[in-house]
Coordinates of C-alpha atoms in Angstrom, one line a residue:
Chain A
M199 CA 20.1 -47.8 -33.8
A200 CA 19.4 -44.1 -34.5
E201 CA 18.4 -43.7 -38.1
T202 CA 20.5 -41.4 -40.2
T203 CA 18.8 -42.0 -43.5
E204 CA 18.5 -39.4 -46.3
T205 CA 14.7 -39.4 -46.0
D206 CA 12.9 -36.5 -44.3
H207 CA 11.6 -38.9 -41.6
V208 CA 12.1 -37.3 -38.2
P209 CA 11.6 -39.3 -35.0
L210 CA 9.6 -37.6 -32.2
I211 CA 12.6 -37.8 -29.9
N212 CA 16.1 -38.1 -31.0
L213 CA 19.0 -38.1 -28.5
R214 CA 22.5 -38.1 -30.0
S215 CA 25.6 -38.8 -27.9
V216 CA 24.0 -36.8 -25.0
T217 CA 26.2 -36.4 -21.9
K218 CA 25.3 -34.6 -18.7
T219 CA 27.9 -33.6 -16.1
Y220 CA 27.1 -32.2 -12.7
G221 CA 29.7 -30.2 -10.9
R222 CA 33.2 -29.2 -12.1
G223 CA 36.8 -30.3 -12.0
T224 CA 37.6 -33.3 -9.8
A225 CA 34.2 -33.2 -8.2
A226 CA 32.5 -33.6 -11.6
M227 CA 30.0 -36.4 -11.8
Q228 CA 29.0 -37.7 -15.2
A229 CA 25.4 -38.8 -15.0
L230 CA 25.0 -39.5 -18.7
R231 CA 28.0 -40.6 -20.8
G232 CA 26.8 -40.5 -24.4
V233 CA 23.2 -41.6 -24.8
D234 CA 21.6 -42.2 -28.1
I235 CA 17.8 -42.8 -28.1
A236 CA 15.2 -42.5 -30.9
I237 CA 11.5 -42.7 -30.1
E238 CA 8.8 -42.7 -32.7
A239 CA 5.4 -41.1 -32.3
G240 CA 2.9 -43.6 -30.9
E241 CA 5.4 -45.8 -29.0
F242 CA 4.9 -46.8 -25.4
I243 CA 8.4 -46.9 -23.8
A244 CA 9.3 -48.2 -20.4
V245 CA 12.6 -46.9 -19.0
M246 CA 14.3 -49.2 -16.4
G247 CA 17.5 -49.2 -14.6
P248 CA 18.9 -49.1 -11.0
S249 CA 19.0 -45.8 -9.2
G250 CA 22.0 -43.7 -10.2
S251 CA 22.0 -45.3 -13.7
G252 CA 21.2 -41.9 -15.2
K253 CA 17.5 -42.6 -16.1
S254 CA 16.2 -39.7 -14.1
T255 CA 18.7 -37.3 -15.6
C256 CA 17.8 -38.6 -19.0
M257 CA 14.1 -38.1 -18.3
N258 CA 14.7 -34.5 -17.1
I259 CA 16.4 -33.8 -20.4
L260 CA 13.7 -35.6 -22.4
G261 CA 11.1 -33.6 -20.5
C262 CA 12.9 -30.3 -21.5
L263 CA 13.3 -29.5 -17.8
D264 CA 17.1 -29.7 -18.2
T265 CA 19.6 -29.4 -21.1
P266 CA 22.5 -31.7 -22.1
T267 CA 26.1 -30.8 -21.3
S268 CA 27.0 -32.0 -24.8
G269 CA 25.3 -33.8 -27.7
N270 CA 22.0 -33.1 -29.3
Y271 CA 18.4 -33.5 -28.3
L272 CA 16.1 -33.1 -31.2
F273 CA 12.4 -32.9 -30.3
K274 CA 10.4 -33.1 -33.6
G275 CA 13.6 -32.1 -35.2
V276 CA 14.1 -29.0 -33.0
E277 CA 17.3 -28.6 -31.1
V278 CA 16.2 -28.3 -27.5
G279 CA 19.6 -27.4 -26.1
A280 CA 19.5 -24.2 -28.0
L281 CA 16.2 -23.1 -26.6
S282 CA 15.8 -20.5 -23.8
R283 CA 14.1 -21.4 -20.5
D284 CA 10.8 -19.8 -21.7
Q285 CA 11.0 -21.5 -25.1
R286 CA 11.4 -24.8 -23.3
A287 CA 8.4 -23.9 -21.0
L288 CA 6.4 -23.2 -24.2
L289 CA 7.4 -26.6 -25.7
R290 CA 6.4 -28.3 -22.4
R291 CA 3.0 -26.7 -22.3
Q292 CA 2.3 -27.4 -26.0
Y293 CA 3.6 -30.9 -26.5
L294 CA 4.4 -32.6 -23.1
G295 CA 2.5 -34.0 -20.2
F296 CA 3.9 -35.1 -16.9
V297 CA 2.8 -37.6 -14.3
F298 CA 4.9 -37.9 -11.2
Q299 CA 5.4 -40.7 -8.7
G300 CA 4.2 -38.4 -5.8
F301 CA 1.2 -37.2 -7.9
N302 CA 2.2 -33.5 -7.3
L303 CA -1.2 -32.1 -7.3
L304 CA -1.9 -28.7 -5.8
N305 CA -3.3 -29.1 -2.3
R306 CA -6.5 -27.6 -1.2
T307 CA -7.4 -27.2 -4.9
T308 CA -10.2 -29.2 -6.5
A309 CA -9.5 -31.9 -9.1
L310 CA -11.1 -29.7 -11.7
E311 CA -8.9 -26.8 -10.9
N312 CA -5.8 -29.0 -10.9
V313 CA -6.6 -30.4 -14.3
E314 CA -7.3 -26.8 -15.6
L315 CA -3.9 -25.6 -14.6
P316 CA -2.1 -26.3 -17.9
L317 CA -5.0 -24.8 -19.8
M318 CA -4.7 -21.6 -17.7
Y319 CA -1.1 -21.2 -18.7
R320 CA -2.1 -22.0 -22.3
G321 CA -4.5 -19.0 -22.1
D322 CA -7.8 -20.9 -22.7
P323 CA -10.9 -19.0 -21.7
L324 CA -12.7 -20.3 -18.5
R325 CA -15.5 -22.1 -20.3
T326 CA -13.1 -24.1 -22.6
R327 CA -11.0 -24.9 -19.5
H328 CA -14.0 -26.4 -17.6
Q329 CA -15.1 -28.3 -20.7
L330 CA -11.7 -29.8 -21.5
A331 CA -10.9 -30.6 -17.8
R332 CA -14.2 -32.4 -17.4
T333 CA -13.6 -34.4 -20.6
A334 CA -10.1 -35.4 -19.3
L335 CA -11.5 -36.4 -15.9
D336 CA -14.1 -38.5 -17.7
A337 CA -11.3 -40.2 -19.6
V338 CA -9.6 -41.3 -16.4
G339 CA -12.9 -42.4 -14.9
L340 CA -13.3 -39.6 -12.4
T341 CA -16.7 -38.3 -13.5
G342 CA -18.4 -36.8 -10.5
W343 CA -15.2 -36.2 -8.5
E344 CA -14.4 -32.8 -10.0
G345 CA -15.1 -30.8 -6.8
H346 CA -12.9 -32.9 -4.5
T347 CA -9.5 -31.8 -3.3
P348 CA -6.5 -34.2 -3.3
G349 CA -7.0 -34.7 0.4
E350 CA -10.4 -36.2 -0.2
L351 CA -9.2 -38.6 -2.9
S352 CA -7.4 -42.0 -2.7
G353 CA -3.9 -42.4 -4.0
G354 CA -5.2 -44.1 -7.2
Q355 CA -7.7 -41.3 -7.7
Q356 CA -5.1 -38.7 -7.2
Q357 CA -2.8 -40.3 -9.7
R358 CA -5.8 -40.4 -12.2
V359 CA -6.3 -36.6 -11.6
A360 CA -2.6 -36.2 -12.3
I361 CA -3.0 -38.2 -15.6
A362 CA -6.0 -36.1 -16.5
R363 CA -3.9 -33.0 -15.9
A364 CA -1.1 -34.4 -18.1
I365 CA -3.4 -35.2 -21.0
V366 CA -5.9 -32.3 -20.9
T367 CA -3.8 -30.4 -23.4
R368 CA -3.7 -33.4 -25.7
P369 CA 0.1 -33.6 -25.6
A370 CA 2.2 -35.5 -28.2
L371 CA 4.2 -37.1 -25.4
L372 CA 3.4 -38.1 -21.9
F373 CA 6.2 -38.6 -19.3
A374 CA 5.3 -40.8 -16.4
D375 CA 7.9 -41.0 -13.6
E376 CA 7.1 -44.2 -11.7
P377 CA 3.4 -43.5 -11.9
T378 CA 2.6 -46.6 -9.9
G379 CA 5.4 -46.3 -7.4
S380 CA 3.2 -45.4 -4.5
L381 CA 0.2 -47.5 -5.4
D382 CA -0.9 -51.1 -4.6
S383 CA -1.0 -53.6 -7.4
S384 CA -4.7 -53.4 -8.3
R385 CA -4.5 -49.5 -8.4
S386 CA -1.3 -49.9 -10.4
R387 CA -3.1 -52.1 -12.9
E388 CA -5.9 -49.5 -13.3
I389 CA -3.4 -46.8 -13.9
M390 CA -1.5 -48.9 -16.5
E391 CA -4.7 -49.7 -18.2
I392 CA -5.6 -46.0 -18.5
L393 CA -2.1 -45.3 -19.9
T394 CA -2.4 -48.2 -22.4
T395 CA -5.8 -46.9 -23.6
L396 CA -4.4 -43.4 -24.0
N397 CA -1.6 -44.8 -26.0
R398 CA -3.7 -46.9 -28.3
E399 CA -6.9 -44.8 -28.7
Q400 CA -5.5 -41.3 -28.5
G401 CA -2.1 -42.1 -30.0
I402 CA -0.2 -40.4 -27.2
T403 CA 3.4 -41.4 -27.1
I404 CA 4.3 -42.5 -23.5
V405 CA 7.7 -42.7 -21.9
M406 CA 7.4 -44.3 -18.4
V407 CA 10.1 -44.8 -15.9
T408 CA 9.5 -47.8 -13.7
H409 CA 11.2 -50.2 -11.3
E410 CA 8.7 -53.0 -11.8
A411 CA 9.1 -55.5 -14.6
D412 CA 5.3 -56.1 -14.3
M413 CA 4.6 -52.5 -15.3
A414 CA 7.2 -52.5 -18.0
R415 CA 5.3 -55.4 -19.6
Y416 CA 2.6 -52.9 -20.7
A417 CA 5.1 -51.0 -22.8
S418 CA 5.9 -51.8 -26.4
R419 CA 9.6 -51.3 -25.8
T420 CA 11.9 -51.1 -22.8
I421 CA 15.1 -49.0 -22.6
H422 CA 17.6 -50.1 -19.9
F423 CA 20.0 -47.7 -18.3
R424 CA 23.3 -48.7 -16.6
D425 CA 26.1 -46.4 -15.5
G426 CA 24.9 -43.5 -17.5
L427 CA 24.5 -45.4 -20.7
V428 CA 21.7 -47.2 -22.6
V429 CA 22.2 -51.0 -22.5
P430 CA 22.2 -52.3 -26.1
E431 CA 19.0 -54.2 -26.9
H432 CA 20.7 -57.5 -27.7
E433 CA 22.2 -57.6 -24.2
T434 CA 18.9 -57.4 -22.4
D435 CA 16.1 -59.9 -22.0
H436 CA 13.3 -59.2 -24.5
K437 CA 10.3 -58.0 -22.9
G438 CA 6.9 -57.5 -24.4
G439 CA 6.9 -57.6 -28.2
H440 CA 7.7 -55.5 -31.2
Chain B
M180 CA -2.7 -13.7 -17.2
F181 CA -3.2 -10.8 -14.9
W182 CA -6.8 -11.7 -13.9
N183 CA -5.8 -15.3 -13.4
A184 CA -3.1 -14.1 -11.0
V185 CA -5.6 -11.9 -9.1
I186 CA -8.0 -14.9 -8.7
L187 CA -5.1 -17.1 -7.5
A188 CA -4.1 -14.4 -5.1
L189 CA -7.6 -14.1 -3.6
R190 CA -7.8 -17.8 -3.3
E191 CA -4.5 -18.0 -1.5
I192 CA -5.5 -15.1 0.9
R193 CA -8.7 -16.8 1.7
R194 CA -6.8 -20.0 2.6
N195 CA -4.7 -18.1 5.2
V196 CA -7.1 -15.5 6.5
L197 CA -5.5 -15.1 9.9
R198 CA -2.0 -15.0 8.6
S199 CA -3.0 -12.6 5.8
F200 CA -4.7 -10.3 8.3
L201 CA -1.6 -10.2 10.6
T202 CA 0.6 -9.6 7.6
I203 CA -1.3 -6.5 6.5
L204 CA -1.6 -5.1 10.0
G205 CA 1.4 -2.8 9.5
I206 CA -0.1 -1.5 6.2
V207 CA -3.5 -1.0 7.9
I208 CA -2.0 1.0 10.7
G209 CA 0.2 3.1 8.4
V210 CA -2.5 4.0 6.0
A211 CA -5.0 4.7 8.8
A212 CA -2.5 6.9 10.7
V213 CA -1.7 9.0 7.6
I214 CA -5.3 9.5 6.6
V215 CA -6.5 10.3 10.1
M216 CA -3.7 12.8 10.6
V217 CA -4.3 14.5 7.3
T218 CA -8.0 14.6 7.7
L219 CA -8.0 16.0 11.2
G220 CA -5.3 18.5 10.1
D221 CA -7.5 19.6 7.3
G222 CA -10.4 19.9 9.7
A223 CA -8.4 22.1 12.1
T224 CA -7.1 24.3 9.3
A225 CA -10.6 24.7 7.9
Q226 CA -11.9 25.6 11.3
V227 CA -9.2 28.3 11.7
T228 CA -9.8 29.6 8.2
Q229 CA -13.5 29.7 8.7
Q230 CA -13.3 31.6 12.0
I231 CA -10.8 34.1 10.6
A232 CA -13.1 34.6 7.6
S233 CA -15.9 35.4 10.1
L234 CA -13.8 38.2 11.5
G235 CA -13.8 39.9 8.1
S236 CA -11.2 39.9 5.4
N237 CA -10.6 43.6 5.8
L238 CA -8.7 43.4 9.1
L239 CA -4.9 44.1 9.3
M240 CA -2.8 43.6 12.4
V241 CA 0.3 45.7 12.9
T242 CA 2.7 44.4 15.5
P243 CA 6.2 45.4 16.5
G244 CA 9.2 43.0 16.1
K245 CA 11.1 41.3 13.3
R246 CA 9.5 38.3 11.7
M247 CA 11.7 35.2 12.3
G248 CA 9.4 32.6 11.0
P249 CA 5.8 31.7 11.3
G250 CA 4.6 33.1 14.6
Q251 CA 8.0 34.1 15.9
N252 CA 9.1 37.7 16.5
V253 CA 12.1 39.2 18.0
G254 CA 11.7 42.2 20.1
A255 CA 11.7 45.7 18.8
A256 CA 10.4 49.1 20.1
P257 CA 6.6 49.1 20.6
F258 CA 4.4 51.6 18.9
T259 CA 3.0 54.8 20.3
V260 CA -0.4 56.4 20.2
E261 CA 1.1 58.9 17.7
D262 CA 1.8 56.0 15.3
A263 CA -1.8 55.1 15.4
E264 CA -2.9 58.7 15.0
S265 CA -0.6 59.1 12.0
L266 CA -2.0 56.0 10.3
R267 CA -5.5 57.3 10.7
R268 CA -4.6 60.8 9.5
D269 CA -2.5 59.8 6.5
I270 CA -4.2 56.7 5.1
P271 CA -7.8 57.7 4.4
Q272 CA -8.7 54.2 3.2
L273 CA -8.6 52.9 6.7
A274 CA -12.1 52.6 8.3
A275 CA -10.8 52.3 11.9
V276 CA -7.5 52.3 13.7
A277 CA -7.3 50.7 17.1
P278 CA -4.1 51.0 19.1
M279 CA -3.9 48.5 21.9
A280 CA -2.0 47.4 25.0
S281 CA -2.8 44.6 27.2
K282 CA -1.8 42.6 30.3
S283 CA -3.2 39.7 32.1
M284 CA -4.2 40.3 35.8
S285 CA -6.9 39.7 38.4
A286 CA -10.2 41.5 38.6
I287 CA -11.9 41.6 41.9
Y288 CA -15.5 42.3 42.8
G289 CA -16.7 41.6 46.3
N290 CA -15.4 38.2 47.2
A291 CA -15.1 37.1 43.5
N292 CA -11.7 37.1 42.0
W293 CA -11.0 36.3 38.3
S294 CA -7.8 36.3 36.4
T295 CA -8.4 37.8 33.0
Q296 CA -6.9 39.8 30.1
I297 CA -7.1 43.6 30.5
A298 CA -6.8 45.5 27.3
G299 CA -6.5 49.3 26.8
S300 CA -7.9 50.6 23.6
S301 CA -10.4 53.0 22.1
N302 CA -13.9 52.6 20.7
S303 CA -12.2 51.8 17.3
Y304 CA -11.4 48.5 18.8
F305 CA -15.0 47.5 18.9
E306 CA -15.5 48.8 15.4
V307 CA -12.5 46.8 14.0
R308 CA -13.7 43.7 15.7
N309 CA -17.3 44.4 14.8
W310 CA -18.3 44.0 18.4
K311 CA -21.4 45.6 20.1
T312 CA -22.5 46.0 23.6
R313 CA -25.3 43.9 24.9
T314 CA -26.2 46.4 27.7
G315 CA -24.7 49.7 28.7
R316 CA -22.4 51.8 26.5
L317 CA -18.9 52.2 25.1
F318 CA -16.5 55.0 26.1
S319 CA -17.2 58.7 25.5
D320 CA -14.5 60.9 23.9
S321 CA -13.9 62.8 27.1
E322 CA -13.5 59.6 29.1
L323 CA -10.9 58.4 26.5
R324 CA -9.0 61.7 26.6
S325 CA -9.0 62.0 30.4
G326 CA -8.3 58.4 31.1
A327 CA -11.3 57.7 33.2
A328 CA -11.5 54.6 35.4
I329 CA -14.3 52.8 33.5
C330 CA -14.5 49.5 31.7
V331 CA -16.4 47.3 29.3
I332 CA -16.5 43.7 30.2
G333 CA -16.9 40.4 28.2
G334 CA -19.5 37.8 29.0
T335 CA -17.2 35.4 30.8
V336 CA -15.9 38.1 33.2
R337 CA -19.4 39.1 33.9
S338 CA -20.5 35.5 34.9
K339 CA -17.4 34.9 36.9
L340 CA -17.6 38.2 38.9
F341 CA -21.3 39.0 38.9
G342 CA -23.1 35.7 38.2
N343 CA -26.5 36.7 36.9
Q344 CA -26.4 40.1 38.5
D345 CA -26.5 43.3 36.3
P346 CA -22.8 44.5 36.2
I347 CA -23.6 48.0 34.9
G348 CA -22.6 50.7 37.4
A349 CA -20.7 48.3 39.6
N350 CA -17.1 49.0 40.6
I351 CA -14.5 46.3 40.1
R352 CA -10.8 46.4 41.3
L353 CA -8.0 46.1 38.8
Q354 CA -4.7 46.1 40.6
N355 CA -4.9 49.3 42.6
I356 CA -7.6 51.1 40.6
S357 CA -11.3 50.9 41.1
C358 CA -13.1 50.8 37.8
Q359 CA -16.7 51.3 37.0
V360 CA -18.4 48.9 34.5
V361 CA -20.2 50.9 31.9
G362 CA -20.9 48.2 29.3
L363 CA -21.3 44.5 28.8
L364 CA -20.2 43.0 25.4
E365 CA -22.1 40.5 23.3
S366 CA -20.8 37.0 23.5
K367 CA -18.3 36.0 20.8
G368 CA -17.4 32.5 22.0
Q369 CA -14.1 30.7 21.4
S370 CA -11.5 32.2 19.2
T371 CA -9.5 30.4 16.5
M372 CA -6.8 29.6 19.0
G373 CA -9.3 28.0 21.4
S374 CA -9.1 30.9 23.8
D375 CA -12.3 32.4 25.2
Q376 CA -12.8 35.8 23.5
D377 CA -15.3 36.9 26.1
D378 CA -12.7 36.6 28.9
V379 CA -11.6 40.2 28.6
I380 CA -11.9 43.6 30.2
I381 CA -11.4 46.7 28.0
I382 CA -10.6 50.1 29.5
P383 CA -9.5 53.3 27.7
L384 CA -6.0 53.1 26.4
R385 CA -4.9 56.2 28.3
T386 CA -6.2 54.7 31.6
F387 CA -4.3 51.5 30.9
Q388 CA -1.0 53.3 30.1
R389 CA -1.1 55.7 33.0
R390 CA -2.5 53.5 35.8
I391 CA -1.7 50.0 34.9
A392 CA 1.3 49.7 32.5
G393 CA 3.0 52.9 33.6
N394 CA 4.3 53.6 30.1
Q395 CA 3.2 54.9 26.7
D396 CA 3.6 51.6 24.8
V397 CA 1.1 50.4 22.2
N398 CA 1.7 46.6 21.6
I399 CA -0.6 46.1 18.6
I400 CA -2.5 48.3 16.2
Q401 CA -5.5 46.7 14.6
V402 CA -6.9 48.4 11.6
S403 CA -9.8 47.8 9.3
V404 CA -9.8 48.8 5.7
R405 CA -12.8 50.4 4.0
D406 CA -14.9 48.1 1.7
G407 CA -13.6 47.7 -1.8
V408 CA -10.0 48.7 -1.0
S409 CA -7.2 46.2 -1.6
T410 CA -5.6 45.2 1.6
A411 CA -2.3 44.5 -0.2
R412 CA -2.1 48.2 -1.3
I413 CA -2.9 49.4 2.2
Q414 CA -0.4 47.0 3.7
Q415 CA 2.3 48.7 1.6
D416 CA 1.0 52.2 2.6
I417 CA 1.2 51.3 6.3
E418 CA 4.6 49.8 5.9
R419 CA 5.9 52.9 4.2
L420 CA 4.5 55.2 6.8
L421 CA 5.7 53.2 9.8
R422 CA 9.2 52.8 8.3
E423 CA 9.4 56.6 8.1
R424 CA 8.1 57.0 11.6
R425 CA 10.5 54.4 13.0
H426 CA 13.4 56.0 11.1
L427 CA 14.4 52.9 9.1
S428 CA 16.9 53.5 6.4
A429 CA 16.5 51.9 3.0
S430 CA 18.8 49.0 3.9
D431 CA 17.1 48.2 7.2
E432 CA 14.5 45.4 7.4
N433 CA 11.1 46.1 8.8
N434 CA 11.1 45.9 12.6
F435 CA 7.3 45.4 12.7
N436 CA 4.8 43.3 10.9
V437 CA 1.7 44.1 9.0
M438 CA -0.3 40.9 8.7
D439 CA -3.5 40.5 6.7
M440 CA -5.8 37.6 7.4
K441 CA -4.1 35.3 4.9
E442 CA -0.9 35.6 6.9
I443 CA -2.6 35.3 10.2
T444 CA -4.3 32.2 9.0
A445 CA -1.0 30.8 7.7
M446 CA 0.6 31.6 11.1
L447 CA -2.2 29.9 13.0
T448 CA -2.3 26.8 10.8
S449 CA 1.4 26.3 10.5
T450 CA 1.6 24.5 13.8
T451 CA -1.2 22.2 12.7
K452 CA 0.6 21.6 9.5
I453 CA 3.8 20.7 11.2
M454 CA 2.1 18.3 13.5
T455 CA 0.2 16.7 10.6
A456 CA 3.4 16.3 8.7
L457 CA 5.3 14.8 11.7
L458 CA 2.5 12.3 12.5
S459 CA 2.1 11.4 8.8
A460 CA 5.8 10.7 8.7
V461 CA 5.3 8.2 11.6
G462 CA 2.5 6.6 9.6
A463 CA 4.8 6.4 6.6
V464 CA 7.4 4.6 8.7
S465 CA 4.6 2.1 9.7
L466 CA 3.9 1.6 6.0
L467 CA 7.6 0.8 5.5
V468 CA 7.6 -1.7 8.3
G469 CA 4.4 -3.1 7.0
G470 CA 6.1 -3.6 3.7
I471 CA 8.9 -5.5 5.3
G472 CA 6.3 -7.7 7.0
I473 CA 4.8 -8.5 3.7
M474 CA 8.2 -9.4 2.2
N475 CA 8.8 -11.7 5.2
I476 CA 5.6 -13.6 4.8
M477 CA 5.9 -13.8 1.0
L478 CA 9.4 -15.4 1.5
V479 CA 7.9 -17.9 3.9
S480 CA 5.1 -18.5 1.4
V481 CA 7.5 -19.1 -1.5
T482 CA 9.4 -21.6 0.6
E483 CA 6.2 -23.4 1.7
R484 CA 4.9 -23.5 -1.9
T485 CA 8.2 -24.6 -3.5
R486 CA 6.5 -27.8 -4.8
E487 CA 3.6 -25.9 -6.2
I488 CA 6.0 -23.6 -8.0
G489 CA 7.8 -26.7 -9.3
I490 CA 4.5 -28.1 -10.7
R491 CA 3.6 -24.8 -12.3
L492 CA 7.0 -24.5 -14.0
A493 CA 7.0 -28.1 -15.1
I494 CA 3.7 -27.9 -16.8
G495 CA 4.9 -24.9 -18.7
A496 CA 4.4 -21.7 -16.7
F497 CA 6.8 -19.0 -17.8
E498 CA 9.1 -17.4 -15.3
R499 CA 7.3 -14.1 -15.7
E500 CA 3.9 -15.8 -15.0
V501 CA 5.2 -17.2 -11.7
L502 CA 6.7 -13.8 -11.0
M503 CA 3.4 -12.1 -11.8
Q504 CA 1.5 -14.6 -9.6
F505 CA 3.5 -13.8 -6.5
L506 CA 3.8 -10.1 -7.2
V507 CA 0.1 -9.8 -7.7
E508 CA -0.4 -11.8 -4.5
A509 CA 1.7 -9.3 -2.5
A510 CA 0.1 -6.3 -4.2
V511 CA -3.5 -7.7 -3.6
L512 CA -2.5 -8.4 0.0
S513 CA -1.2 -4.9 0.7
S514 CA -4.0 -3.2 -1.2
F515 CA -6.4 -5.1 1.1
G516 CA -4.4 -3.6 3.9
G517 CA -4.9 -0.2 2.3
L518 CA -8.6 -0.7 2.0
V519 CA -9.0 -1.8 5.6
G520 CA -6.8 1.1 6.7
I521 CA -8.9 3.6 4.7
T522 CA -12.1 2.2 6.2
L523 CA -10.7 2.3 9.7
A524 CA -9.3 5.8 9.1
L525 CA -12.6 7.3 7.9
L526 CA -14.5 5.8 10.8
S527 CA -12.1 7.0 13.4
S528 CA -11.7 10.4 11.7
V529 CA -15.5 11.0 11.9
L530 CA -15.4 10.0 15.5
L531 CA -12.3 12.0 16.5
A532 CA -13.5 15.1 14.5
S533 CA -16.7 15.2 16.5
L534 CA -14.8 14.6 19.8
L535 CA -12.3 17.4 19.0
K536 CA -15.0 19.6 17.6
V537 CA -13.3 20.1 14.2
P538 CA -15.2 19.7 11.0
F539 CA -14.7 16.3 9.2
I540 CA -13.3 17.0 5.7
F541 CA -13.1 14.0 3.3
N542 CA -9.7 14.4 1.5
A543 CA -10.2 12.3 -1.6
P544 CA -6.6 12.8 -2.9
I545 CA -4.9 11.5 0.2
V546 CA -7.2 8.5 0.3
A547 CA -6.4 7.7 -3.3
V548 CA -2.7 8.3 -2.7
A549 CA -2.7 6.1 0.4
F550 CA -4.4 3.3 -1.5
L551 CA -2.0 3.5 -4.4
F552 CA 0.9 3.7 -2.0
S553 CA -0.2 0.6 -0.2
G554 CA -0.4 -1.3 -3.5
A555 CA 3.0 0.0 -4.4
V556 CA 4.4 -1.2 -1.1
G557 CA 3.2 -4.7 -2.0
L558 CA 4.9 -4.5 -5.4
V559 CA 8.2 -3.2 -4.1
F560 CA 8.5 -5.6 -1.2
G561 CA 6.9 -8.5 -3.1
Y562 CA 9.3 -8.3 -5.9
F563 CA 12.2 -10.0 -4.2
P564 CA 10.2 -13.1 -3.0
A565 CA 8.4 -13.3 -6.4
R566 CA 11.7 -13.3 -8.3
K567 CA 13.0 -16.0 -6.0
A568 CA 9.9 -18.1 -6.8
A569 CA 10.2 -17.5 -10.5
Q570 CA 13.9 -18.4 -10.7
L571 CA 13.4 -21.8 -8.9
D572 CA 14.7 -24.8 -10.9
P573 CA 11.6 -26.9 -11.6
I574 CA 13.5 -30.2 -11.0
E575 CA 14.8 -29.1 -7.6
A576 CA 11.4 -27.6 -6.7
L577 CA 9.6 -30.8 -7.5
R578 CA 11.9 -32.8 -5.4
Y579 CA 11.5 -30.4 -2.4
E580 CA 9.8 -31.9 0.6

């Protein structure tokens, strides 16, 4: 599975025997029990599994929001577990984008300002921010909606603003946590098409958690979680194609 | 990073105008109270100083008694006419020496009765106070020596007893003596202490001692120093002379005071200063309470905006950036309070100053200090909520409903 060749090829993401334990002693709960995952740049991964299977925990670790209890997480060959909170924040702002199920936009803040948020933390000047944010909103088909606040937008539009916010920094990796979870099927299809386009045309690697097999079909590969472990590929139905 | 935080803070305040206003009310009141008190205090002090300066800076007042503190004396033997005589004889730099004794009592003329201040002194008193008669004359030497029953009256006494009539030559009754009015003084108006300086009747000192007080006491000696002579030097000369006359040994403290105008000013303004300090302290307490109000609202705000903080942290905000955002928000909020308080204070100071008839003096340092202090209150009381926000776990914060 995980390559350990002598070449200097480094996968974008490399998890090696990662465990995560919450609590201590007898109350300890092992959410991840030795997970190995390698993801190459340009892949579109769907992550599936029942709730409590450890996929959310794994996503938090992959998203550098959390650190493993043991094992290694190498992002572009860098050991994330050894980084400080601020260093992980820096890594997130430079390489990662997030799309959440609940959209998580700032209320009473226009679409444009929401999209500009990561650029502000990156320290871009105002004009660059406006320009990049408009481009990102164009890319998700929201031209003309810049001045609207989340309250004035439909669920699908809100999720597209969230995607624009996630890609405005041109991240190497986009995490989408059930991006279609609160949308109807036609809105879901729109979102998936946007994600697929971003993956194909901009080469953004996507890791998407989903419950729906329909959505997982858009991905190039599916990783299944069960009981804090990744289910080996030969035990799962093959979905989509390599 | 800082300016971004300021913009965010302004946006946040604009979204909650009413709440922001109520939050800063404590700061507004505190800042306004401190500035108003200090401004009015300054005005009152300036007024006193100005009025004393108009009396002339060459005046010294010699009073019996030990100085306990500003304006407080403990009793000691009064002076005598001989003390005043000796000052005049032995200290040639003195322009005039006016021994004085006084008492408050009723003056009666016809049916009119007026309670006023009766002072016994000599013509030197008018010289020291630079006071002239409007009509009539002062005392003659023989009248002073013999203790004649005559008086010079101030404008207020005249209008209370005589109305518009000419008082010269009329006889007024003081206690059991009948006293002829020989002079009417020019009007001097209110004194530094707010009392009416024209509400006075002056009679020869000897007359006062013999027929009113029944003793030889002199309660105060007012002296004026010749132009170009240092009052500090003369003050020492007077002290030396009076110590000798009052038989004080080297180890004894003075049992009298020689005050120049600076000291009199200090004495008169000390009360104002104490009041200003006390009321300013109340204002400072209000600032403290205002600060706690800000902390309270900032804590509520952090809780309400947990998800927002989660989003910011997840997309890569540093802890210190979130800390800065909330700290700046608190500081901007309380600085706003400071500005509103300053505006309010200046408006009400102008109004109150004109009502209380004291000059309005703009005290720039206290305004600057109040503004900086209000900002500092925001920083101090905003720190704890801001730190709480910055240390949130992004995963938990994003899940927060």
